[in-house]
Amino acid sequence: MKPFELVLVGFGHVAQRFVTLLEELREPLARDYGVTTRITGIATRRHGRAYGARGLDAVSLAEGVRHGEAVGRAGDGSSSDFIRQIAAKSAAAEESRLVVVETTTLEIGDGQPAIDHVQTSLACGAHVVTANKGPAAFAYRALAAAAVRAERRFLFEGAVMDGIPIFNLVRETLPAVTPIGFRGVVNSTTNYMLTAMEAGQSFGDALAEMQAMGVAEADASLDVDGWDAAAKTAALANVLLGASLTPHTIEREGITPATGLRAVAARKMGRRLKLVARAGREGDRITARVGPEELAEDDLLAGLEGQQNAVVFHTELLGEIAVVQRGAGLTQTAYALVADLVTIGREVTAAERSARRARPPARPGRSRGGCGRR
Ligand code: HSE
């Protein structure tokens, strides 16, 4: 059982939890899915870079980073250069066993440099799993096409509702069912704040709690102004409805202290105010919106308390399908990366098996033209 080589681009809370979760799940992953791993590269924004062909002790490095230590020296060039260098040194890319685990934070201007990380990884023969919403929200079509060309996977389950299956659910379990629209509550920070403000807490205190818990984005205006929800909406619409949206082409309204007052008033009338994300077809266009909506109390979305999220898909064949997330946090997000890794592991193992059965004549290595420095 050859290990998968992992390169971590981004080494914040999510990636740090990912490495400890990999350790915790080491036995079932190997036993049930034949997935073993070796982390050979780590690129961080502020704590340097590390490379070790035989594998790094990522759990100790994560512990060090938590105490302010660096994982290694600051590297020359970008994280994409780092990916290229590792891909060039390792046989894993050629063997379809190199996986880049991308967990940099969402850059709402244009989704970069995460998109570049994904493109470079695929061009260099690496699969990519990411928890960043940017790539699917800004560039899904191009990246999905690049993955097909490269014969590698680009997976991003953690981009929406952490490890709760959304993209995987539709892809793996709903063959021939195409969602025609959806509505949901997809941002935990604002749902927590609306629930707390209904109960009398101030906007500032409720936000501070979400920041202290690490649920709010590093730049919390992404949550309260609806950008995070818009990015998730774009990702969902692009992947599941075949749209070509970006967070900037989605009608968007966030929440303010005044929205809290509306939430209190709505509650008194037996209704609830939620930050609803929705997308659907209008003729041959797909339109999407994020904004506060007053919902009847028996609406599934109205029942979401605190950090809870849900998405309700509309399908022609099966009617409405709802997925509800009751527990959110770092473990759930890290689990999404593990789940995507297992998807890749299964596919690679299956391909290797059928290749062994077919015993094709040896082929020269695939040319990875796009991997070189641009
Ligand atoms: N800031 C995000 C939220 C984190 O509040 O939902 C999860 O994407």
CSV table of C-alpha atoms and ligand atoms in Angstrom, one decimal:
chain,number,residue,atom,x,y,z
A,1,MET,CA,0.0,0.0,0.0
A,2,LYS,CA,1.9,3.0,-1.2
A,3,PRO,CA,1.2,6.2,0.7
A,4,PHE,CA,-0.3,9.3,-0.7
A,5,GLU,CA,2.1,12.3,-0.5
A,6,LEU,CA,0.4,15.4,0.8
A,7,VAL,CA,1.5,19.0,0.4
A,8,LEU,CA,-0.3,21.4,2.7
A,9,VAL,CA,-0.7,24.9,1.4
A,10,GLY,CA,-2.0,26.9,4.3
A,11,PHE,CA,-1.4,25.7,7.8
A,12,GLY,CA,-4.0,27.5,9.9
A,13,HIS,CA,-6.5,26.1,12.3
A,14,VAL,CA,-8.2,23.9,9.7
A,15,ALA,CA,-5.0,22.3,8.4
A,16,GLN,CA,-3.7,21.8,11.9
A,17,ARG,CA,-6.9,20.0,12.8
A,18,PHE,CA,-6.6,18.0,9.5
A,19,VAL,CA,-3.2,16.6,10.5
A,20,THR,CA,-4.3,15.5,14.0
A,21,LEU,CA,-7.5,14.0,12.5
A,22,LEU,CA,-5.5,12.1,10.0
A,23,GLU,CA,-3.6,10.6,12.9
A,24,GLU,CA,-6.8,9.8,14.8
A,25,LEU,CA,-8.3,8.1,11.7
A,26,ARG,CA,-5.1,6.4,10.6
A,27,GLU,CA,-6.3,2.9,11.3
A,28,PRO,CA,-9.7,3.0,9.7
A,29,LEU,CA,-8.4,4.9,6.7
A,30,ALA,CA,-5.7,2.2,6.0
A,31,ARG,CA,-7.9,-0.8,6.9
A,32,ASP,CA,-11.1,0.2,5.2
A,33,TYR,CA,-9.9,2.4,2.3
A,34,GLY,CA,-6.2,1.5,1.8
A,35,VAL,CA,-5.4,5.2,2.3
A,36,THR,CA,-2.1,5.9,4.0
A,37,THR,CA,-0.4,9.3,3.9
A,38,ARG,CA,2.9,11.0,4.2
A,39,ILE,CA,3.0,14.8,4.5
A,40,THR,CA,6.1,16.0,2.6
A,41,GLY,CA,5.5,19.7,2.2
A,42,ILE,CA,3.9,22.5,4.3
A,43,ALA,CA,3.7,26.1,3.1
A,44,THR,CA,2.4,28.7,5.5
A,45,ARG,CA,1.7,32.4,5.2
A,46,ARG,CA,3.7,33.6,8.2
A,47,HIS,CA,5.5,30.6,9.6
A,48,GLY,CA,7.8,29.6,6.8
A,49,ARG,CA,7.9,26.4,4.7
A,50,ALA,CA,9.0,22.8,5.3
A,51,TYR,CA,9.9,20.0,2.9
A,52,GLY,CA,10.9,16.5,3.8
A,53,ALA,CA,10.9,13.7,1.2
A,54,ARG,CA,10.5,11.0,3.9
A,55,GLY,CA,7.6,12.8,5.6
A,56,LEU,CA,7.4,15.6,8.1
A,57,ASP,CA,6.1,15.3,11.7
A,58,ALA,CA,3.2,17.6,10.9
A,59,VAL,CA,1.5,17.1,14.3
A,60,SER,CA,4.6,18.5,16.1
A,61,LEU,CA,4.9,21.3,13.6
A,62,ALA,CA,1.3,22.2,14.2
A,63,GLU,CA,2.0,22.3,17.9
A,64,GLY,CA,5.0,24.5,17.3
A,65,VAL,CA,3.0,26.9,15.1
A,66,ARG,CA,0.4,27.2,17.9
A,67,HIS,CA,3.3,28.4,20.1
A,68,GLY,CA,4.4,30.9,17.6
A,69,GLU,CA,7.3,28.8,16.1
A,70,ALA,CA,8.0,28.5,12.3
A,71,VAL,CA,7.7,25.2,10.4
A,72,GLY,CA,10.9,26.2,8.5
A,73,ARG,CA,12.6,29.0,6.8
A,74,ALA,CA,10.7,31.5,4.6
A,75,GLY,CA,10.9,30.1,1.1
A,76,ASP,CA,11.7,31.9,-2.1
A,77,GLY,CA,8.8,32.3,-4.5
A,78,SER,CA,5.1,31.7,-4.2
A,79,SER,CA,3.3,28.7,-2.8
A,80,SER,CA,2.6,27.7,-6.4
A,81,ASP,CA,6.4,27.6,-6.9
A,82,PHE,CA,6.6,25.4,-3.8
A,83,ILE,CA,4.0,23.0,-5.3
A,84,ARG,CA,6.0,22.9,-8.6
A,85,GLN,CA,9.3,22.2,-6.8
A,86,ILE,CA,7.8,19.3,-4.8
A,87,ALA,CA,6.0,17.9,-7.8
A,88,ALA,CA,9.2,17.9,-9.8
A,89,LYS,CA,11.1,16.1,-7.0
A,90,SER,CA,8.6,13.4,-6.4
A,91,ALA,CA,7.4,10.3,-8.3
A,92,ALA,CA,4.1,10.6,-6.5
A,93,ALA,CA,2.6,13.1,-9.1
A,94,GLU,CA,3.3,10.7,-12.0
A,95,GLU,CA,1.8,7.9,-9.9
A,96,SER,CA,-1.4,9.9,-9.2
A,97,ARG,CA,-0.5,9.9,-5.5
A,98,LEU,CA,0.3,13.5,-4.9
A,99,VAL,CA,-2.4,15.5,-3.2
A,100,VAL,CA,-2.3,19.2,-2.5
A,101,VAL,CA,-4.4,20.1,0.5
A,102,GLU,CA,-5.3,23.8,0.1
A,103,THR,CA,-6.7,25.6,3.1
A,104,THR,CA,-5.7,29.2,2.5
A,105,THR,CA,-8.4,31.8,3.5
A,106,LEU,CA,-11.0,33.2,1.2
A,107,GLU,CA,-9.9,36.3,-0.7
A,108,ILE,CA,-13.1,37.9,-1.7
A,109,GLY,CA,-11.7,40.2,-4.4
A,110,ASP,CA,-10.9,37.5,-6.9
A,111,GLY,CA,-10.4,34.2,-5.1
A,112,GLN,CA,-6.6,34.3,-5.6
A,113,PRO,CA,-4.1,32.9,-4.9
A,114,ALA,CA,-6.1,29.8,-4.1
A,115,ILE,CA,-7.2,29.5,-7.8
A,116,ASP,CA,-3.6,29.6,-8.8
A,117,HIS,CA,-2.7,26.9,-6.3
A,118,VAL,CA,-5.4,24.6,-7.7
A,119,GLN,CA,-4.4,25.3,-11.3
A,120,THR,CA,-0.7,24.7,-10.6
A,121,SER,CA,-1.4,21.5,-8.6
A,122,LEU,CA,-3.5,20.0,-11.4
A,123,ALA,CA,-1.0,21.0,-14.1
A,124,CYS,CA,1.8,19.3,-12.1
A,125,GLY,CA,-0.2,16.1,-11.8
A,126,ALA,CA,-1.4,16.6,-8.2
A,127,HIS,CA,-5.0,16.1,-7.0
A,128,VAL,CA,-6.4,19.0,-5.0
A,129,VAL,CA,-8.7,19.0,-2.0
A,130,THR,CA,-9.6,22.4,-0.6
A,131,ALA,CA,-11.8,23.9,2.1
A,132,ASN,CA,-11.4,27.4,0.5
A,133,LYS,CA,-14.7,28.6,-1.2
A,134,GLY,CA,-12.8,30.8,-3.7
A,135,PRO,CA,-11.9,28.3,-6.4
A,136,ALA,CA,-15.4,26.9,-6.8
A,137,ALA,CA,-17.0,30.3,-6.3
A,138,PHE,CA,-14.8,32.2,-8.8
A,139,ALA,CA,-13.5,29.6,-11.3
A,140,TYR,CA,-15.3,26.3,-11.0
A,141,ARG,CA,-15.7,25.7,-14.8
A,142,ALA,CA,-12.1,26.4,-15.7
A,143,LEU,CA,-10.8,24.3,-12.8
A,144,ALA,CA,-13.1,21.4,-13.4
A,145,ALA,CA,-12.0,21.4,-17.0
A,146,ALA,CA,-8.3,21.6,-15.9
A,147,ALA,CA,-8.9,18.6,-13.6
A,148,VAL,CA,-10.4,16.5,-16.5
A,149,ARG,CA,-7.5,17.4,-18.8
A,150,ALA,CA,-5.0,16.5,-16.0
A,151,GLU,CA,-6.9,13.3,-15.1
A,152,ARG,CA,-6.8,14.4,-11.5
A,153,ARG,CA,-9.5,15.4,-9.0
A,154,PHE,CA,-10.4,18.8,-7.7
A,155,LEU,CA,-12.6,18.4,-4.7
A,156,PHE,CA,-13.9,21.0,-2.2
A,157,GLU,CA,-16.5,19.4,0.1
A,158,GLY,CA,-15.4,21.7,2.9
A,159,ALA,CA,-16.3,24.9,1.1
A,160,VAL,CA,-20.0,24.7,2.1
A,161,MET,CA,-21.3,23.3,5.5
A,162,ASP,CA,-18.0,21.8,6.5
A,163,GLY,CA,-17.9,18.0,6.4
A,164,ILE,CA,-21.7,17.7,5.9
A,165,PRO,CA,-22.0,16.1,2.4
A,166,ILE,CA,-23.4,18.5,-0.1
A,167,PHE,CA,-21.4,18.2,-3.3
A,168,ASN,CA,-20.5,14.6,-2.5
A,169,LEU,CA,-24.2,13.8,-1.7
A,170,VAL,CA,-25.4,15.0,-5.1
A,171,ARG,CA,-22.4,13.6,-7.0
A,172,GLU,CA,-22.3,10.2,-5.4
A,173,THR,CA,-25.9,9.4,-4.4
A,174,LEU,CA,-28.2,11.3,-6.7
A,175,PRO,CA,-27.4,10.0,-10.2
A,176,ALA,CA,-29.4,11.7,-12.9
A,177,VAL,CA,-31.0,14.2,-10.5
A,178,THR,CA,-30.2,17.8,-11.3
A,179,PRO,CA,-31.1,20.3,-8.7
A,180,ILE,CA,-33.1,23.2,-10.3
A,181,GLY,CA,-32.6,25.5,-7.4
A,182,PHE,CA,-31.9,25.7,-3.7
A,183,ARG,CA,-32.4,27.9,-0.6
A,184,GLY,CA,-30.5,27.7,2.6
A,185,VAL,CA,-28.8,29.2,5.6
A,186,VAL,CA,-25.1,28.7,4.9
A,187,ASN,CA,-23.3,31.2,7.3
A,188,SER,CA,-22.9,30.1,10.9
A,189,THR,CA,-21.7,33.5,12.3
A,190,THR,CA,-24.8,35.4,11.1
A,191,ASN,CA,-27.3,32.7,12.1
A,192,TYR,CA,-25.7,32.7,15.6
A,193,MET,CA,-25.9,36.5,15.7
A,194,LEU,CA,-29.5,36.7,14.6
A,195,THR,CA,-30.5,34.0,17.1
A,196,ALA,CA,-28.6,35.8,19.9
A,197,MET,CA,-30.0,39.2,19.0
A,198,GLU,CA,-33.6,37.8,19.1
A,199,ALA,CA,-32.7,36.9,22.7
A,200,GLY,CA,-31.6,40.4,23.5
A,201,GLN,CA,-27.8,40.2,22.9
A,202,SER,CA,-26.1,43.1,21.1
A,203,PHE,CA,-24.8,42.9,17.6
A,204,GLY,CA,-21.2,43.6,18.8
A,205,ASP,CA,-21.3,41.0,21.6
A,206,ALA,CA,-22.7,38.3,19.5
A,207,LEU,CA,-20.1,38.9,16.8
A,208,ALA,CA,-17.3,39.0,19.4
A,209,GLU,CA,-18.4,35.6,20.6
A,210,MET,CA,-18.2,34.1,17.1
A,211,GLN,CA,-14.8,35.7,16.7
A,212,ALA,CA,-13.6,34.3,20.0
A,213,MET,CA,-14.7,30.8,18.9
A,214,GLY,CA,-12.9,31.1,15.6
A,215,VAL,CA,-16.1,30.7,13.6
A,216,ALA,CA,-16.2,34.1,12.1
A,217,GLU,CA,-13.8,34.8,9.2
A,218,ALA,CA,-10.5,36.5,10.1
A,219,ASP,CA,-12.1,39.6,8.5
A,220,ALA,CA,-15.6,39.3,10.0
A,221,SER,CA,-17.1,41.8,7.6
A,222,LEU,CA,-17.1,38.8,5.1
A,223,ASP,CA,-19.7,37.2,7.4
A,224,VAL,CA,-21.8,40.1,8.4
A,225,ASP,CA,-21.9,41.7,4.9
A,226,GLY,CA,-23.0,38.4,3.4
A,227,TRP,CA,-19.8,37.8,1.4
A,228,ASP,CA,-19.1,34.4,2.9
A,229,ALA,CA,-22.7,33.3,2.1
A,230,ALA,CA,-22.4,34.8,-1.4
A,231,ALA,CA,-19.2,32.8,-2.0
A,232,LYS,CA,-20.9,29.6,-0.8
A,233,THR,CA,-24.0,30.4,-3.0
A,234,ALA,CA,-21.8,30.9,-6.0
A,235,ALA,CA,-20.0,27.6,-5.4
A,236,LEU,CA,-23.3,25.7,-5.0
A,237,ALA,CA,-24.9,27.3,-8.0
A,238,ASN,CA,-21.8,26.8,-10.2
A,239,VAL,CA,-21.3,23.2,-9.3
A,240,LEU,CA,-24.9,22.0,-8.9
A,241,LEU,CA,-26.9,24.2,-11.2
A,242,GLY,CA,-24.2,24.7,-13.9
A,243,ALA,CA,-24.1,28.5,-13.3
A,244,SER,CA,-21.1,30.8,-14.0
A,245,LEU,CA,-21.6,33.1,-11.0
A,246,THR,CA,-19.1,34.8,-8.7
A,247,PRO,CA,-19.8,36.3,-5.3
A,248,HIS,CA,-19.8,39.7,-7.0
A,249,THR,CA,-22.7,38.8,-9.4
A,250,ILE,CA,-25.0,37.7,-6.6
A,251,GLU,CA,-27.4,40.2,-5.2
A,252,ARG,CA,-26.3,40.6,-1.6
A,253,GLU,CA,-27.4,42.2,1.7
A,254,GLY,CA,-25.8,41.4,5.0
A,255,ILE,CA,-26.9,42.0,8.6
A,256,THR,CA,-26.6,45.1,10.8
A,257,PRO,CA,-27.7,46.0,14.3
A,258,ALA,CA,-31.0,47.1,12.6
A,259,THR,CA,-31.5,43.6,11.3
A,260,GLY,CA,-31.4,42.4,14.9
A,261,LEU,CA,-34.3,44.7,15.7
A,262,ARG,CA,-36.2,43.3,12.7
A,263,ALA,CA,-35.5,39.8,14.0
A,264,VAL,CA,-36.9,40.7,17.4
A,265,ALA,CA,-40.0,42.2,15.8
A,266,ALA,CA,-40.5,39.1,13.5
A,267,ARG,CA,-40.2,36.7,16.5
A,268,LYS,CA,-43.0,38.6,18.3
A,269,MET,CA,-45.2,38.0,15.2
A,270,GLY,CA,-44.4,34.2,15.2
A,271,ARG,CA,-41.9,34.5,12.4
A,272,ARG,CA,-38.1,34.4,12.1
A,273,LEU,CA,-35.6,36.5,10.3
A,274,LYS,CA,-32.8,34.5,8.6
A,275,LEU,CA,-29.9,35.3,6.2
A,276,VAL,CA,-31.2,33.2,3.3
A,277,ALA,CA,-29.1,32.2,0.3
A,278,ARG,CA,-31.0,31.2,-2.7
A,279,ALA,CA,-30.5,30.4,-6.4
A,280,GLY,CA,-32.7,29.1,-9.2
A,281,ARG,CA,-33.4,29.3,-12.9
A,282,GLU,CA,-35.3,32.1,-14.4
A,283,GLY,CA,-35.8,31.2,-18.1
A,284,ASP,CA,-32.3,30.4,-19.3
A,285,ARG,CA,-30.6,32.4,-16.6
A,286,ILE,CA,-29.6,31.4,-13.1
A,287,THR,CA,-30.2,34.1,-10.5
A,288,ALA,CA,-29.0,34.1,-6.9
A,289,ARG,CA,-29.5,36.2,-3.9
A,290,VAL,CA,-28.3,36.4,-0.3
A,291,GLY,CA,-30.2,38.6,2.2
A,292,PRO,CA,-32.4,38.6,5.3
A,293,GLU,CA,-35.8,37.1,4.8
A,294,GLU,CA,-38.7,36.7,7.2
A,295,LEU,CA,-39.8,33.1,7.3
A,296,ALA,CA,-42.9,31.4,8.7
A,297,GLU,CA,-42.1,29.5,11.9
A,298,ASP,CA,-42.8,26.1,10.3
A,299,ASP,CA,-40.2,26.7,7.6
A,300,LEU,CA,-37.3,24.3,8.0
A,301,LEU,CA,-34.8,27.2,7.8
A,302,ALA,CA,-36.7,29.1,10.5
A,303,GLY,CA,-35.9,26.4,13.0
A,304,LEU,CA,-32.1,26.7,12.7
A,305,GLU,CA,-30.7,27.9,16.0
A,306,GLY,CA,-27.2,29.3,16.7
A,307,GLN,CA,-24.5,28.1,14.3
A,308,GLN,CA,-26.8,25.6,12.5
A,309,ASN,CA,-26.9,25.6,8.7
A,310,ALA,CA,-29.2,23.9,6.2
A,311,VAL,CA,-29.7,23.7,2.4
A,312,VAL,CA,-32.9,22.7,0.8
A,313,PHE,CA,-32.5,21.5,-2.8
A,314,HIS,CA,-35.4,21.7,-5.3
A,315,THR,CA,-35.3,18.8,-7.8
A,316,GLU,CA,-37.9,17.8,-10.4
A,317,LEU,CA,-37.6,14.1,-9.8
A,318,LEU,CA,-37.5,13.9,-6.0
A,319,GLY,CA,-39.0,17.2,-4.9
A,320,GLU,CA,-37.2,18.9,-2.0
A,321,ILE,CA,-34.2,17.4,-0.3
A,322,ALA,CA,-32.9,19.1,2.8
A,323,VAL,CA,-29.5,18.7,4.5
A,324,VAL,CA,-29.2,20.1,8.0
A,325,GLN,CA,-26.0,20.7,9.9
A,326,ARG,CA,-26.4,20.8,13.6
A,327,GLY,CA,-22.7,20.6,14.7
A,328,ALA,CA,-20.2,22.9,13.1
A,329,GLY,CA,-16.5,23.5,13.8
A,330,LEU,CA,-12.9,22.7,12.9
A,331,THR,CA,-13.3,19.0,13.1
A,332,GLN,CA,-16.2,19.1,10.7
A,333,THR,CA,-14.2,21.2,8.2
A,334,ALA,CA,-11.1,19.0,8.6
A,335,TYR,CA,-13.2,15.9,8.1
A,336,ALA,CA,-14.3,17.3,4.7
A,337,LEU,CA,-10.7,17.2,3.6
A,338,VAL,CA,-10.3,13.6,4.8
A,339,ALA,CA,-13.5,12.6,3.0
A,340,ASP,CA,-12.3,14.1,-0.2
A,341,LEU,CA,-8.9,12.4,0.3
A,342,VAL,CA,-10.7,9.0,0.7
A,343,THR,CA,-12.6,9.7,-2.6
A,344,ILE,CA,-9.3,10.1,-4.3
A,345,GLY,CA,-7.8,7.1,-2.6
A,346,ARG,CA,-10.7,4.9,-3.7
A,347,GLU,CA,-10.5,6.0,-7.3
A,348,VAL,CA,-6.7,5.7,-7.5
A,349,THR,CA,-6.8,2.2,-6.0
A,350,ALA,CA,-9.6,1.2,-8.4
A,351,ALA,CA,-7.7,2.6,-11.4
A,352,GLU,CA,-4.5,0.8,-10.3
A,353,ARG,CA,-6.4,-2.5,-10.0
A,354,SER,CA,-7.9,-2.3,-13.5
A,355,ALA,CA,-4.6,-1.2,-14.9
A,356,ARG,CA,-3.0,-4.3,-13.4
A,357,ARG,CA,-5.7,-6.5,-14.9
A,358,ALA,CA,-5.4,-4.9,-18.3
A,359,ARG,CA,-1.5,-4.9,-18.2
A,360,PRO,CA,-1.1,-2.3,-20.9
A,361,PRO,CA,2.3,-1.8,-22.6
A,362,ALA,CA,4.4,0.7,-20.7
A,363,ARG,CA,3.7,4.2,-21.8
A,364,PRO,CA,6.0,7.1,-21.6
A,365,GLY,CA,5.2,9.5,-18.7
A,366,ARG,CA,2.5,12.1,-19.4
A,367,SER,CA,3.8,15.5,-20.3
A,368,ARG,CA,2.9,18.1,-17.7
A,369,GLY,CA,3.4,21.1,-19.9
A,370,GLY,CA,1.5,23.6,-17.7
A,371,CYS,CA,3.5,22.8,-14.6
A,372,GLY,CA,6.6,24.8,-15.4
A,373,ARG,CA,7.0,28.4,-14.2
A,374,ARG,CA,4.9,30.9,-16.2
B,1,HSE,N1,-17.3,32.1,8.8
B,1,HSE,C1,-17.9,31.0,8.3
B,1,HSE,C2,-19.3,30.9,8.9
B,1,HSE,C3,-17.1,29.7,8.6
B,1,HSE,O1,-19.6,31.6,9.8
B,1,HSE,O2,-20.1,30.1,8.4
B,1,HSE,C4,-17.5,28.5,7.9
B,1,HSE,O3,-17.4,28.6,6.5
